[in-house]
Amino acid sequence: MTPRTGGLAEALERLLPLVTIAAVVMAGWFWFVQPRFGAYLRARTDAAALEERVRTLQEASGRARPGPPANLERTAREFEARVAAEDRVAEVAAALARAVLASAPAGQLRSFVIESGDSMVGDDPRLALFPYAVRYTPVRVSFESTFEAAGNVLWQLRDLPTLVEVRAATLTRGLPLMTIDLVVRVLQRGGTTEAASAAMPAATGPGAASPTAPRLAPSAADAGAPR
């Protein structure tokens, strides 16, 4: 062994512990410290973003003005304007037919059916809030066409001769066309009834217990109470 080779070997022996320690430190950094440090930085960034969002929402809520109080007279006028007193089922069916025919692309309309049911008295508790009797007639529209045609037909529901309620809208994907099944209730305004506020019962305290009402067993604290 030459002197030069022997000196190099001695230098490597002296540096080997340092190299080993450096390798262990680097391995620990990449395998343990760096992932946790990266997760900490991401969590800190997310927390800062959430805090900024909370401040923005608080400022927006602070600037929001309270809505006007309920105006029963204005609500009644809007109801009269939107819900026709006449039977408009035929007009609604014709408007829906025009909407379907205008929305479906050429050659992409199949199995187009419109049918209506019998007129019924509204049993929806929401309708009882208005001082009018309300009737409705169900109308069902089904056809096969494109998704864009279905969206256009639904969009045109806002321009019907009277207010309608969408009870069901089912879109079934198929080949080459999808099936659209739409059920609406055509509302019709009847005569006036009692005000909604008068129909709502006033809040009362708990009434006297009925002798025939079921009774609960006493709790452990009331072990001496009669059953």
C-alpha positions as MATLAB code, in Angstrom:
seq = 'MTPRTGGLAEALERLLPLVTIAAVVMAGWFWFVQPRFGAYLRARTDAAALEERVRTLQEASGRARPGPPANLERTAREFEARVAAEDRVAEVAAALARAVLASAPAGQLRSFVIESGDSMVGDDPRLALFPYAVRYTPVRVSFESTFEAAGNVLWQLRDLPTLVEVRAATLTRGLPLMTIDLVVRVLQRGGTTEAASAAMPAATGPGAASPTAPRLAPSAADAGAPR';
ca = [
       0.000    0.000    0.000;
       1.394    3.366   -1.014;
       1.497    6.265    1.448;
      -1.109    8.101   -0.602;
      -3.557    5.207   -0.478;
      -2.997    4.756    3.232;
      -3.726    8.432    3.899;
      -6.940    8.270    1.909;
      -8.080    5.225    3.872;
      -7.355    6.963    7.150;
      -9.294   10.039    6.017;
     -12.261    7.860    5.055;
     -12.154    6.146    8.432;
     -12.208    9.519   10.186;
     -15.080   10.814    7.980;
     -17.163    7.651    8.113;
     -18.899    8.519   11.436;
     -19.723   11.984   10.148;
     -21.075   10.604    6.877;
     -23.146    8.059    8.777;
     -24.601   10.725   11.052;
     -25.386   12.963    8.041;
     -27.112   10.073    6.256;
     -29.224    9.283    9.309;
     -30.178   12.947    9.724;
     -31.156   13.268    6.041;
     -33.152   10.039    6.134;
     -34.967   11.222    9.261;
     -35.705   14.566    7.604;
     -37.148   13.106    4.422;
     -39.052   10.251    6.086;
     -40.315   11.805    9.311;
     -39.769   15.552    9.634;
     -40.567   16.809    6.130;
     -44.026   15.123    5.801;
     -45.102   16.443    9.193;
     -43.674   19.864    8.477;
     -45.502   19.969    5.128;
     -48.761   18.904    6.797;
     -48.267   21.640    9.399;
     -47.771   24.266    6.701;
     -50.866   23.105    4.816;
     -52.961   23.122    7.993;
     -51.700   26.610    8.789;
     -52.620   27.813    5.309;
     -56.097   26.251    5.525;
     -56.653   27.791    8.960;
     -55.661   31.228    7.658;
     -58.040   30.821    4.690;
     -60.896   29.789    6.981;
     -60.262   32.718    9.308;
     -60.350   35.092    6.335;
     -63.609   33.542    5.173;
     -65.113   33.909    8.649;
     -64.140   37.580    8.709;
     -65.669   38.089    5.277;
     -68.936   36.426    6.343;
     -69.052   38.441    9.545;
     -68.560   41.672    7.632;
     -71.230   40.667    5.127;
     -73.696   39.764    7.878;
     -72.939   43.047    9.602;
     -73.731   44.987    6.435;
     -76.913   43.020    5.761;
     -80.064   44.938    6.476;
     -83.078   43.246    8.062;
     -85.845   42.468    5.613;
     -89.104   44.388    5.641;
     -91.857   43.085    7.919;
     -94.475   40.793    6.435;
     -97.184   42.668    4.582;
    -100.300   40.535    4.288;
    -102.019   42.956    1.928;
     -99.065   42.972   -0.479;
     -98.851   39.178   -0.301;
    -102.548   38.875   -1.110;
    -102.158   41.196   -4.108;
     -99.225   39.195   -5.434;
    -101.187   35.983   -4.964;
    -104.118   37.426   -6.906;
    -101.778   38.518   -9.703;
    -100.015   35.162   -9.998;
    -102.900   32.715   -9.468;
    -105.750   33.032  -11.940;
    -109.360   32.784  -10.837;
    -110.335   31.127  -14.137;
    -109.606   27.581  -15.254;
    -106.327   27.876  -17.201;
    -105.481   24.172  -17.497;
    -105.990   24.100  -21.272;
    -103.832   27.210  -21.708;
    -101.082   25.756  -19.509;
    -101.143   22.485  -21.477;
    -100.914   24.390  -24.760;
     -98.011   26.491  -23.438;
     -96.182   23.352  -22.312;
     -96.735   21.756  -25.717;
     -95.294   24.815  -27.459;
     -92.316   24.796  -25.093;
     -91.548   21.141  -25.815;
     -91.912   21.527  -29.579;
     -89.748   24.653  -29.609;
     -87.056   23.200  -27.343;
     -86.574   19.771  -28.901;
     -84.111   19.721  -31.820;
     -85.357   18.550  -35.202;
     -85.733   14.787  -35.317;
     -85.035   14.411  -31.580;
     -88.517   14.292  -30.073;
     -90.298   11.032  -29.343;
     -93.190    9.703  -27.234;
     -94.580   13.165  -26.517;
     -97.657   12.934  -24.228;
     -99.604   15.551  -22.235;
    -102.440   14.492  -19.953;
    -104.365   16.162  -17.141;
    -106.197   14.792  -14.120;
    -109.253   15.883  -12.180;
    -109.431   19.200  -10.400;
    -109.086   18.868   -6.623;
    -109.303   21.115   -3.598;
    -105.856   22.078   -2.344;
    -104.951   20.152    0.808;
    -101.489   21.643    1.162;
    -101.132   23.468    4.523;
     -99.025   26.122    2.795;
    -102.013   27.166    0.710;
    -104.047   27.664    3.877;
    -101.862   30.684    4.650;
    -103.613   32.623    1.881;
    -107.126   34.011    2.397;
    -108.426   32.165   -0.704;
    -109.667   28.706   -1.456;
    -107.273   27.065   -3.914;
    -107.899   24.240   -6.356;
    -105.321   22.478   -8.465;
    -105.301   20.219  -11.497;
    -102.377   17.842  -12.094;
    -100.847   17.932  -15.571;
     -98.266   15.362  -16.675;
     -95.862   15.915  -19.561;
     -93.560   13.166  -20.806;
     -91.313   13.013  -23.850;
     -87.960   11.790  -25.071;
     -85.422   14.363  -26.181;
     -82.105   15.940  -25.224;
     -81.012   17.258  -21.835;
     -80.945   20.804  -23.220;
     -84.578   20.460  -24.302;
     -85.586   19.392  -20.798;
     -83.784   22.389  -19.288;
     -85.472   24.804  -21.689;
     -88.919   23.400  -20.918;
     -88.351   23.731  -17.161;
     -87.101   27.290  -17.620;
     -90.294   28.292  -19.444;
     -92.487   27.239  -16.524;
     -92.117   30.782  -15.169;
     -94.095   32.231  -18.105;
     -97.292   30.197  -17.812;
    -100.780   31.777  -17.647;
    -101.109   30.931  -13.955;
     -98.902   29.752  -11.136;
     -97.955   26.075  -11.188;
     -96.209   23.894   -8.640;
     -93.666   21.378   -9.864;
     -94.483   18.131   -8.092;
     -92.007   15.875   -9.891;
     -89.360   16.193  -12.593;
     -87.649   12.935  -13.549;
     -84.885   12.732  -16.143;
     -83.868    9.207  -17.147;
     -80.772    8.796  -19.262;
     -81.167    6.631  -22.330;
     -79.755    5.995  -25.779;
     -79.881    7.945  -27.953;
     -82.331   10.254  -26.098;
     -83.265   10.709  -22.462;
     -86.777   10.445  -21.039;
     -88.304   13.504  -19.335;
     -91.326   13.066  -17.050;
     -92.761   16.278  -15.581;
     -95.757   16.608  -13.243;
     -97.100   20.050  -12.300;
    -100.105   21.291  -10.394;
    -102.012   24.088  -12.113;
    -103.330   26.343   -9.353;
    -106.693   28.115   -9.511;
    -107.829   30.756   -7.047;
    -111.302   30.402   -5.549;
    -113.361   32.542   -3.238;
    -112.073   34.289   -0.159;
    -111.849   32.495    3.153;
    -111.007   33.510    6.676;
    -107.637   35.190    7.227;
    -104.782   32.837    7.823;
    -103.943   34.462   11.119;
    -107.454   33.821   12.395;
    -107.192   30.178   11.364;
    -103.996   29.643   13.330;
    -104.675   28.547   16.932;
    -103.217   30.654   19.682;
    -100.480   29.192   21.826;
    -101.778   27.909   25.152;
    -100.238   26.367   28.201;
    -100.411   22.670   28.976;
    -103.935   21.521   29.621;
    -105.164   19.427   32.482;
    -104.193   15.790   32.266;
    -106.938   13.491   31.116;
    -107.788   10.652   33.509;
    -107.569    8.236   30.569;
    -104.244    9.576   29.248;
    -101.215    7.249   29.566;
     -98.889    8.020   32.454;
     -95.135    7.556   32.733;
     -93.543    5.590   35.539;
     -91.810    7.801   38.174;
     -88.070    8.271   37.992;
     -85.588    6.894   40.511;
     -85.742   10.193   42.456;
     -89.507    9.764   42.778;
     -89.408    6.147   43.875;
     -92.002    6.852   46.539;
     -94.486    8.396   44.175;
     -97.705    6.473   43.605;
     -97.976    4.558   40.336;
];
